[in-house]
CSV table of C-alpha atoms and ligand atoms in Angstrom, one decimal:
chain,number,residue,atom,x,y,z
T,12,MET,CA,-32.8,1.6,-21.6
T,13,GLY,CA,-29.1,0.8,-21.1
T,14,GLU,CA,-28.2,4.4,-21.8
T,15,THR,CA,-28.2,5.1,-18.1
T,16,LYS,CA,-25.3,2.8,-17.4
T,17,GLY,CA,-22.0,4.5,-16.4
T,18,ARG,CA,-23.6,7.2,-14.3
T,19,ASP,CA,-23.5,7.3,-10.5
T,20,ASP,CA,-26.3,4.7,-10.2
T,21,VAL,CA,-27.5,3.5,-6.8
T,22,ILE,CA,-29.9,0.9,-8.1
T,23,VAL,CA,-29.6,-1.0,-11.3
T,24,LEU,CA,-32.3,-3.5,-12.5
T,25,GLU,CA,-30.8,-5.7,-15.1
T,26,ASP,CA,-33.5,-7.4,-17.2
T,27,VAL,CA,-35.5,-8.2,-14.1
T,28,GLY,CA,-38.7,-10.3,-14.3
T,29,LYS,CA,-41.1,-11.8,-11.7
T,30,SER,CA,-43.7,-14.5,-12.2
T,31,PHE,CA,-46.0,-16.0,-9.6
T,32,GLY,CA,-46.6,-19.4,-11.0
T,33,ASP,CA,-47.9,-18.8,-14.6
T,34,PHE,CA,-48.7,-15.2,-13.9
T,35,VAL,CA,-46.2,-12.7,-15.1
T,36,ALA,CA,-46.3,-9.7,-12.6
T,37,VAL,CA,-43.2,-8.0,-14.0
T,38,GLU,CA,-42.3,-8.9,-17.6
T,39,ARG,CA,-39.1,-6.8,-17.9
T,40,ALA,CA,-37.6,-4.0,-15.8
T,41,ASP,CA,-34.3,-2.8,-17.1
T,42,PHE,CA,-33.4,0.6,-15.8
T,43,SER,CA,-31.1,2.4,-13.4
T,44,ILE,CA,-31.8,5.0,-10.7
T,45,GLU,CA,-29.2,7.6,-10.0
T,46,ARG,CA,-27.8,8.9,-6.7
T,47,GLY,CA,-29.9,11.7,-5.3
T,48,GLU,CA,-32.7,11.1,-7.7
T,49,PHE,CA,-36.5,11.3,-6.9
T,50,PHE,CA,-37.7,8.4,-9.0
T,51,ALA,CA,-41.4,7.4,-9.3
T,52,MET,CA,-42.9,4.2,-10.6
T,53,LEU,CA,-46.3,5.1,-11.8
T,54,GLY,CA,-49.1,2.9,-13.2
T,55,PRO,CA,-52.6,1.6,-12.6
T,56,SER,CA,-53.4,-1.0,-10.0
T,57,GLY,CA,-51.9,-4.3,-10.8
T,58,CYS,CA,-49.2,-3.1,-13.3
T,59,GLY,CA,-46.4,-4.5,-11.2
T,60,LYS,CA,-44.9,-1.4,-9.5
T,61,THR,CA,-45.1,-2.7,-6.0
T,62,THR,CA,-43.6,-6.0,-7.0
T,63,THR,CA,-40.7,-4.1,-8.6
T,64,LEU,CA,-40.2,-2.1,-5.4
T,65,LYS,CA,-40.3,-5.2,-3.3
T,66,MET,CA,-37.6,-6.8,-5.5
T,67,ILE,CA,-35.4,-3.7,-4.8
T,68,ALA,CA,-36.2,-4.0,-1.1
T,69,GLY,CA,-35.7,-7.7,-1.0
T,70,PHE,CA,-39.2,-8.8,0.0
T,71,GLU,CA,-39.6,-10.5,-3.4
T,72,GLN,CA,-36.9,-12.3,-5.3
T,73,PRO,CA,-36.7,-11.9,-9.1
T,74,THR,CA,-37.4,-15.0,-11.3
T,75,ARG,CA,-35.1,-13.5,-13.8
T,76,GLY,CA,-32.3,-10.9,-14.0
T,77,ARG,CA,-30.3,-9.1,-11.3
T,78,VAL,CA,-30.9,-6.3,-8.7
T,79,ILE,CA,-27.7,-4.3,-8.1
T,80,LEU,CA,-27.4,-2.0,-5.2
T,81,GLU,CA,-24.3,0.3,-4.9
T,82,GLY,CA,-22.6,-1.9,-7.5
T,83,VAL,CA,-23.2,-5.2,-5.6
T,84,ASP,CA,-25.6,-7.9,-6.8
T,85,VAL,CA,-28.2,-8.2,-4.0
T,86,SER,CA,-30.7,-10.4,-5.9
T,87,ARG,CA,-30.5,-13.1,-3.2
T,88,THR,CA,-29.7,-10.8,-0.2
T,89,PRO,CA,-32.5,-10.6,2.5
T,90,PRO,CA,-34.1,-7.2,3.1
T,91,TYR,CA,-32.4,-6.6,6.5
T,92,LYS,CA,-29.0,-6.9,4.8
T,93,ARG,CA,-29.7,-4.4,2.1
T,94,ASN,CA,-29.0,-0.7,2.8
T,95,VAL,CA,-32.4,0.5,1.8
T,96,ASN,CA,-35.4,1.4,3.9
T,97,THR,CA,-39.1,1.1,3.0
T,98,VAL,CA,-41.9,3.4,4.1
T,99,PHE,CA,-45.3,1.7,3.6
T,100,GLN,CA,-48.8,3.1,3.5
T,101,GLN,CA,-49.3,2.0,7.1
T,102,TYR,CA,-46.6,3.7,9.1
T,103,ALA,CA,-46.4,1.1,11.8
T,104,LEU,CA,-45.0,3.4,14.4
T,105,PHE,CA,-44.4,2.0,17.9
T,106,PRO,CA,-47.4,3.3,19.9
T,107,HIS,CA,-45.7,3.2,23.3
T,108,MET,CA,-42.6,5.1,22.2
T,109,THR,CA,-42.3,8.9,21.8
T,110,VAL,CA,-41.5,10.5,18.5
T,111,THR,CA,-37.8,10.7,19.4
T,112,GLU,CA,-37.7,7.1,20.6
T,113,ASN,CA,-39.4,5.9,17.4
T,114,ILE,CA,-36.8,7.7,15.3
T,115,ALA,CA,-33.9,6.5,17.4
T,116,PHE,CA,-35.1,2.9,17.3
T,117,GLY,CA,-33.1,1.8,14.2
T,118,PRO,CA,-29.7,3.1,15.2
T,119,ARG,CA,-30.2,1.9,18.8
T,120,SER,CA,-31.0,-1.6,17.7
T,121,HIS,CA,-28.0,-1.5,15.5
T,122,ARG,CA,-25.9,-0.6,18.6
T,123,VAL,CA,-24.9,2.8,17.1
T,124,PRO,CA,-23.3,4.8,20.0
T,125,LYS,CA,-25.6,7.3,21.6
T,126,GLU,CA,-23.3,10.2,20.9
T,127,THR,CA,-23.4,9.3,17.1
T,128,TYR,CA,-27.1,8.8,16.8
T,129,GLU,CA,-28.5,11.5,19.0
T,130,PRO,CA,-27.3,14.4,16.8
T,131,ARG,CA,-28.7,12.5,13.8
T,132,VAL,CA,-32.1,12.1,15.5
T,133,ARG,CA,-32.2,15.8,16.3
T,134,GLU,CA,-31.3,16.6,12.7
T,135,MET,CA,-34.0,14.4,11.4
T,136,LEU,CA,-36.6,16.0,13.7
T,137,GLU,CA,-35.6,19.3,12.2
T,138,VAL,CA,-35.7,18.1,8.6
T,139,VAL,CA,-39.3,16.8,9.1
T,140,ARG,CA,-40.1,19.9,11.3
T,141,LEU,CA,-41.3,18.0,14.3
T,142,GLU,CA,-38.9,19.4,17.0
T,143,GLU,CA,-41.9,20.6,19.1
T,144,PHE,CA,-43.5,17.2,19.0
T,145,ALA,CA,-40.4,15.2,20.0
T,146,ALA,CA,-41.9,14.0,23.4
T,147,ARG,CA,-45.4,13.0,22.0
T,148,LYS,CA,-46.7,9.5,21.4
T,149,PRO,CA,-47.9,8.7,17.8
T,150,SER,CA,-51.6,8.7,19.0
T,151,GLN,CA,-51.1,12.4,19.9
T,152,LEU,CA,-50.1,13.2,16.3
T,153,SER,CA,-52.1,13.9,13.1
T,154,GLY,CA,-51.8,11.6,10.1
T,155,GLY,CA,-49.4,13.9,8.3
T,156,GLN,CA,-47.2,14.2,11.4
T,157,GLN,CA,-47.2,10.4,11.8
T,158,GLN,CA,-46.1,10.2,8.2
T,159,ARG,CA,-43.2,12.5,8.9
T,160,VAL,CA,-42.1,10.4,11.9
T,161,ALA,CA,-42.1,7.3,9.6
T,162,LEU,CA,-39.9,9.2,7.2
T,163,ALA,CA,-37.5,10.4,9.8
T,164,ARG,CA,-37.3,6.9,11.3
T,165,ALA,CA,-36.3,5.5,7.9
T,166,LEU,CA,-33.9,8.4,6.9
T,167,VAL,CA,-32.0,8.4,10.2
T,168,ASN,CA,-30.4,5.1,9.1
T,169,MET,CA,-28.8,6.9,6.1
T,170,PRO,CA,-30.0,4.3,3.6
T,171,SER,CA,-28.6,4.2,0.0
T,172,ALA,CA,-32.2,4.6,-1.1
T,173,LEU,CA,-35.6,5.2,0.6
T,174,LEU,CA,-38.4,3.1,-1.0
T,175,LEU,CA,-41.9,4.5,-0.6
T,176,ASP,CA,-45.0,2.5,-1.4
T,177,GLU,CA,-47.9,4.9,-1.8
T,178,PRO,CA,-47.0,6.6,1.5
T,179,LEU,CA,-49.6,9.3,1.0
T,180,ALA,CA,-52.5,7.2,0.1
T,181,ALA,CA,-54.0,7.2,3.7
T,182,LEU,CA,-54.0,11.0,3.8
T,183,ASP,CA,-56.9,13.2,2.7
T,184,LEU,CA,-56.5,15.2,-0.5
T,185,LYS,CA,-55.4,18.5,1.0
T,186,LEU,CA,-52.9,17.0,3.3
T,187,ARG,CA,-51.7,14.7,0.5
T,188,GLU,CA,-50.9,17.7,-1.7
T,189,ALA,CA,-49.1,19.5,1.1
T,190,MET,CA,-47.1,16.3,1.9
T,191,GLN,CA,-46.1,16.0,-1.8
T,192,LEU,CA,-44.3,19.3,-1.7
T,193,GLU,CA,-42.9,18.5,1.8
T,194,LEU,CA,-41.6,15.1,0.6
T,195,LYS,CA,-39.8,16.8,-2.3
T,196,ARG,CA,-38.3,19.4,0.1
T,197,ILE,CA,-37.1,16.7,2.5
T,198,GLN,CA,-35.6,14.7,-0.3
T,199,ARG,CA,-33.7,17.7,-1.6
T,200,GLU,CA,-32.5,18.5,1.9
T,201,VAL,CA,-31.2,15.0,2.7
T,202,GLY,CA,-30.0,14.2,-0.9
T,203,ILE,CA,-30.9,10.5,-0.5
T,204,THR,CA,-32.4,8.6,-3.5
T,205,PHE,CA,-36.2,8.2,-3.2
T,206,VAL,CA,-38.0,5.5,-5.1
T,207,PHE,CA,-41.7,6.2,-5.0
T,208,VAL,CA,-44.6,4.0,-6.0
T,209,THR,CA,-47.9,5.7,-6.9
T,210,HIS,CA,-51.0,5.3,-9.2
T,211,ASP,CA,-51.6,9.0,-9.0
T,212,GLN,CA,-50.1,10.8,-12.0
T,213,GLY,CA,-50.4,14.3,-10.4
T,214,GLU,CA,-48.4,13.1,-7.5
T,215,ALA,CA,-45.7,11.6,-9.7
T,216,LEU,CA,-45.5,14.8,-11.9
T,217,THR,CA,-45.2,17.1,-8.8
T,218,MET,CA,-42.4,15.2,-7.1
T,219,SER,CA,-40.3,13.3,-9.5
T,220,ASP,CA,-37.1,13.9,-11.4
T,221,ARG,CA,-37.9,10.9,-13.5
T,222,ILE,CA,-40.9,8.7,-13.8
T,223,ALA,CA,-41.2,5.1,-15.0
T,224,VAL,CA,-44.7,4.6,-16.4
T,225,MET,CA,-45.8,1.0,-16.1
T,226,SER,CA,-48.6,-1.0,-17.6
T,227,GLN,CA,-49.3,-4.7,-17.4
T,228,GLY,CA,-45.8,-5.7,-16.1
T,229,ARG,CA,-44.0,-3.6,-18.6
T,230,VAL,CA,-42.2,-0.2,-18.4
T,231,GLU,CA,-43.8,1.8,-21.1
T,232,GLN,CA,-41.6,4.9,-20.8
T,233,ILE,CA,-39.0,6.4,-18.5
T,234,GLY,CA,-38.4,10.2,-18.6
T,235,SER,CA,-38.7,13.5,-16.9
T,236,PRO,CA,-42.3,14.7,-16.1
T,237,GLU,CA,-42.1,17.1,-19.1
T,238,GLN,CA,-41.0,14.4,-21.5
T,239,ILE,CA,-43.7,12.0,-20.3
T,240,TYR,CA,-46.4,14.6,-20.5
T,241,HIS,CA,-45.5,16.4,-23.8
T,242,SER,CA,-43.9,13.5,-25.7
T,243,PRO,CA,-45.6,10.3,-24.5
T,244,ALA,CA,-44.1,7.1,-26.0
T,245,SER,CA,-47.4,5.3,-26.4
T,246,LEU,CA,-51.1,5.9,-26.4
T,247,PHE,CA,-51.3,4.3,-23.0
T,248,VAL,CA,-48.9,6.9,-21.5
T,249,ALA,CA,-50.7,9.8,-23.4
T,250,GLY,CA,-54.1,8.7,-21.9
T,251,PHE,CA,-52.9,7.8,-18.4
T,252,ILE,CA,-51.1,11.1,-17.8
T,253,GLY,CA,-53.5,13.9,-17.9
T,254,SER,CA,-56.2,14.5,-20.6
T,255,ALA,CA,-55.5,14.3,-24.3
T,256,ASN,CA,-57.2,14.5,-27.6
T,257,LEU,CA,-56.1,11.5,-29.7
T,258,LEU,CA,-56.8,11.8,-33.5
T,259,PRO,CA,-56.1,8.8,-35.7
T,260,GLY,CA,-54.7,9.4,-39.2
T,261,GLU,CA,-52.1,8.4,-41.8
T,262,VAL,CA,-48.6,9.8,-42.3
T,263,THR,CA,-48.3,11.4,-45.8
T,264,ALA,CA,-44.9,13.1,-45.4
T,265,HIS,CA,-42.2,13.9,-42.9
T,266,ASP,CA,-39.0,15.9,-42.6
T,267,GLY,CA,-37.4,14.4,-39.5
T,268,ALA,CA,-38.8,16.8,-36.9
T,269,ASP,CA,-42.4,17.0,-38.1
T,270,ALA,CA,-44.8,14.7,-39.9
T,271,VAL,CA,-47.9,15.6,-42.0
T,272,VAL,CA,-50.9,13.5,-41.1
T,273,ALA,CA,-54.1,13.1,-43.0
T,274,LEU,CA,-56.7,12.7,-40.3
T,275,ALA,CA,-59.4,10.1,-40.4
T,276,SER,CA,-61.8,12.9,-39.3
T,277,GLY,CA,-60.8,15.0,-42.4
T,278,GLY,CA,-58.2,17.6,-42.8
T,279,THR,CA,-54.4,17.5,-42.6
T,280,ILE,CA,-52.2,18.5,-39.6
T,281,ARG,CA,-48.6,18.8,-38.8
T,282,ALA,CA,-47.2,17.0,-35.7
T,283,ARG,CA,-43.9,16.8,-33.9
T,284,VAL,CA,-42.3,13.3,-34.0
T,285,ALA,CA,-39.9,11.5,-31.7
T,286,ALA,CA,-38.6,9.2,-34.4
T,287,PRO,CA,-39.3,9.4,-38.2
T,288,PRO,CA,-42.4,7.5,-39.0
T,289,ALA,CA,-43.0,5.5,-42.2
T,290,ILE,CA,-45.1,7.1,-45.0
T,291,GLY,CA,-48.5,5.4,-44.9
T,292,GLU,CA,-48.1,4.5,-41.2
T,293,ARG,CA,-51.3,4.6,-39.1
T,294,VAL,CA,-50.7,6.9,-36.2
T,295,SER,CA,-52.4,9.2,-33.7
T,296,VAL,CA,-51.9,12.9,-33.2
T,297,MET,CA,-52.0,14.0,-29.5
T,298,LEU,CA,-53.3,17.4,-28.6
T,299,ARG,CA,-53.4,18.4,-25.0
T,300,PRO,CA,-56.6,20.4,-24.2
T,301,GLU,CA,-54.8,23.2,-22.4
T,302,ARG,CA,-52.6,23.9,-25.5
T,303,LEU,CA,-55.6,24.5,-27.7
T,304,ASN,CA,-57.4,27.7,-28.6
T,305,ALA,CA,-60.3,28.5,-30.8
T,306,THR,CA,-60.7,31.2,-33.4
T,307,THR,CA,-62.9,32.1,-36.3
T,308,GLU,CA,-59.9,31.9,-38.7
T,309,PRO,CA,-57.8,28.9,-39.5
T,310,ALA,CA,-54.1,28.9,-38.5
T,311,SER,CA,-51.3,28.6,-41.1
T,312,ASP,CA,-49.0,25.6,-41.6
T,313,HIS,CA,-51.6,22.8,-40.7
T,314,ARG,CA,-51.9,24.0,-37.1
T,315,SER,CA,-55.7,24.0,-36.8
T,316,ILE,CA,-58.7,21.8,-37.4
T,317,LEU,CA,-62.3,22.7,-38.2
T,318,GLY,CA,-65.1,21.7,-36.0
T,319,THR,CA,-68.6,22.7,-34.7
T,320,VAL,CA,-69.0,24.1,-31.2
T,321,LYS,CA,-71.0,21.6,-29.0
T,322,GLU,CA,-70.4,23.1,-25.6
T,323,LEU,CA,-68.8,26.2,-24.2
T,324,ILE,CA,-68.5,26.3,-20.5
T,325,PHE,CA,-66.9,29.1,-18.5
T,326,GLN,CA,-64.9,27.7,-15.6
T,327,GLY,CA,-63.2,30.7,-14.1
T,328,ALA,CA,-59.5,30.3,-14.9
T,329,SER,CA,-60.3,28.7,-18.3
T,330,THR,CA,-63.2,28.0,-20.7
T,331,ARG,CA,-63.9,24.5,-21.8
T,332,LEU,CA,-64.8,24.0,-25.4
T,333,GLU,CA,-66.2,20.8,-26.8
T,334,ALA,CA,-66.0,20.7,-30.6
T,335,GLU,CA,-67.3,18.1,-33.0
T,336,LEU,CA,-65.2,17.2,-36.1
T,337,ALA,CA,-66.7,16.2,-39.4
T,338,ASP,CA,-66.9,12.5,-38.6
T,339,GLY,CA,-68.5,13.1,-35.1
T,340,THR,CA,-65.2,12.9,-33.1
T,341,ILE,CA,-65.4,15.2,-30.0
T,342,ILE,CA,-62.3,17.1,-29.0
T,343,VAL,CA,-61.9,19.3,-25.9
T,344,ALA,CA,-60.0,22.6,-25.6
T,345,GLN,CA,-59.3,24.1,-22.2
T,346,MET,CA,-58.8,27.7,-23.2
T,347,THR,CA,-57.3,30.4,-21.1
T,348,ASP,CA,-57.3,33.1,-23.7
T,349,ALA,CA,-60.1,32.4,-26.2
T,350,GLU,CA,-61.9,34.6,-28.7
T,351,VAL,CA,-65.0,33.5,-26.7
T,352,PRO,CA,-67.3,36.4,-27.7
T,353,HIS,CA,-67.2,35.3,-31.3
T,354,ILE,CA,-67.8,31.6,-30.6
T,355,ARG,CA,-71.3,30.2,-30.0
T,356,PRO,CA,-72.7,26.7,-29.7
T,357,GLY,CA,-73.5,25.5,-33.2
T,358,SER,CA,-71.0,27.8,-35.0
T,359,ASN,CA,-68.0,26.7,-36.9
T,360,VAL,CA,-64.7,27.1,-35.1
T,361,HIS,CA,-61.0,26.6,-35.9
T,362,VAL,CA,-59.3,24.8,-33.0
T,363,ARG,CA,-55.7,25.8,-33.2
T,364,TRP,CA,-52.4,25.5,-31.5
T,365,ASN,CA,-48.8,26.8,-31.4
T,366,PRO,CA,-46.0,25.1,-33.3
T,367,GLY,CA,-44.8,21.9,-31.4
T,368,ALA,CA,-48.1,21.3,-29.5
T,369,ALA,CA,-49.3,18.4,-31.8
T,370,PHE,CA,-47.3,15.2,-31.1
T,371,LEU,CA,-47.3,12.0,-33.1
T,372,ILE,CA,-47.8,8.6,-31.4
T,373,GLU,CA,-47.6,5.1,-33.0
T,374,GLY,CA,-50.9,3.3,-33.3
T,375,VAL,CA,-54.5,4.3,-33.2
T,376,PRO,CA,-56.8,4.6,-30.2
T,377,VAL,CA,-59.9,2.5,-29.6
T,378,THR,CA,-61.9,5.7,-29.3
T,379,ALA,CA,-60.9,8.8,-31.2
T,380,GLY,CA,-61.0,12.2,-29.6
T,381,ALA,CA,-60.9,13.4,-26.0
T,382,THR,CA,-59.8,11.0,-23.3
T,383,ASN,CA,-60.3,11.8,-19.6
T,384,THR,CA,-58.3,9.6,-17.4
T,385,ASP,CA,-57.2,12.4,-15.1
T,386,ILE,CA,-57.5,10.6,-11.8
T,387,ASP,CA,-57.8,13.8,-9.9
T,388,ASP,CA,-60.7,14.9,-12.1
T,389,VAL,CA,-62.4,11.6,-11.8
T,390,GLU,CA,-61.9,11.7,-8.0
T,391,ALA,CA,-63.2,15.2,-7.8
T,392,SER,CA,-66.3,14.3,-9.8
T,393,LEU,CA,-67.3,11.5,-7.5
P,55,ATP,P1,-51.5,-1.8,-6.7
P,55,ATP,O1,-51.4,-0.3,-6.9
P,55,ATP,O2,-52.9,-2.3,-6.7
P,55,ATP,O3,-50.7,-2.2,-5.5
P,55,ATP,P2,-49.3,-2.7,-8.3
P,55,ATP,O4,-49.0,-2.1,-9.6
P,55,ATP,O5,-48.4,-2.3,-7.2
P,55,ATP,O6,-50.8,-2.5,-8.0
P,55,ATP,P3,-48.4,-5.4,-7.8
P,55,ATP,O7,-48.7,-5.4,-6.3
P,55,ATP,O8,-47.0,-5.3,-8.2
P,55,ATP,O9,-49.2,-4.3,-8.5
P,55,ATP,O10,-49.0,-6.7,-8.4
P,55,ATP,C1,-48.9,-7.0,-9.8
P,55,ATP,C2,-49.7,-8.2,-10.1
P,55,ATP,O11,-49.1,-9.3,-9.5
P,55,ATP,C3,-51.1,-8.2,-9.6
P,55,ATP,O12,-51.9,-8.7,-10.6
P,55,ATP,C4,-51.1,-9.0,-8.4
P,55,ATP,O13,-52.3,-9.6,-8.2
P,55,ATP,C5,-50.0,-10.0,-8.7
P,55,ATP,N1,-49.3,-10.5,-7.5
P,55,ATP,C6,-48.7,-9.7,-6.6
P,55,ATP,N2,-48.2,-10.4,-5.6
P,55,ATP,C7,-48.5,-11.7,-5.8
P,55,ATP,C8,-48.4,-13.0,-5.1
P,55,ATP,N3,-47.6,-13.0,-4.0
P,55,ATP,N4,-48.9,-14.1,-5.7
P,55,ATP,C9,-49.6,-14.0,-6.8
P,55,ATP,N5,-49.8,-12.9,-7.5
P,55,ATP,C10,-49.3,-11.7,-7.0
């Protein structure tokens, strides 16, 4: 991931690792974060994202490698001497101070002259849209408003980067979604680098310029939301971000851009590749459910697969189809424009897709077919 060097990087992690005794919390983080970027670290609980953030903030020291901030090695510098601010899940506002006093606290304690910080505090009140609430105490504010005060209080110090550790986790779903868009707007307005830790993939996709997907102390992939979603670098990334159908098979041919894969479930399909695979390699083809359609005729050019309709469920904006392949594998299509009138449970169906929708990933999944690790779906179904 050294390709990022040489840009206007605010934060550089050089081969950083962190162990607690024998336990490796972060195996290797080696990436850079650019000035003005909204960068998310995304992964399931325990993958090491908070530990990585803490090493940038200075609350943890790396056992290996260097943390570079604005070109200076800060690996051994205490948090208060680093020009970064952290916003935690608990906002820890001062309850006896007004909104304005809370925001002004940092510059005042750093003895910034009043005439310098006052306009900055006013500007921050405007940015977070709390001008009307300036004289209130935190207890007189909603959760979302308190969150904005916490943000303004951190941003007023003009840090090189703002570090956010699951800052929306304490908010309910509706407010969290509103605050995602709000955070993105605020970040654009102030132009400060945001580094955001979350386990919620929808949140990361909505807000980020780039996402680092982490699993078990390792960075699995860094890329734009589109790259991560449509061209996942591993089965873990494919399954963790959104829903996917993963079909194991073997590469029989490739021409650089596409590979032909003989599926374990029968049939042959063509899939886009990130790097040329080896002939005979065991791989998986990923098909996102919303890029699939179903028809009574096969598509040309190995862009369809034959199955039997198990379930067909009208869901308003789309229709969910579950189809069973010859070997019993179940795949799911979330169709917005299907030939539904001709498709019935029990009938044969050709599940098809447009060129480029099938993507090749190294390795084979434990369970073939549809995954559903969409955290929002899981939460909604509880
Ligand atoms: P979560 O979303 O649950 O906070 P995370 O991805 O942020 O997860 P980390 O907090 O970075 O995970 O922790 C990574 C691993 O390191 C976890 O298994 C955790 O138990 C372990 N760990 C973190 N801090 C310490 C510590 N001070 N001592 C020992 N182990 C630790």
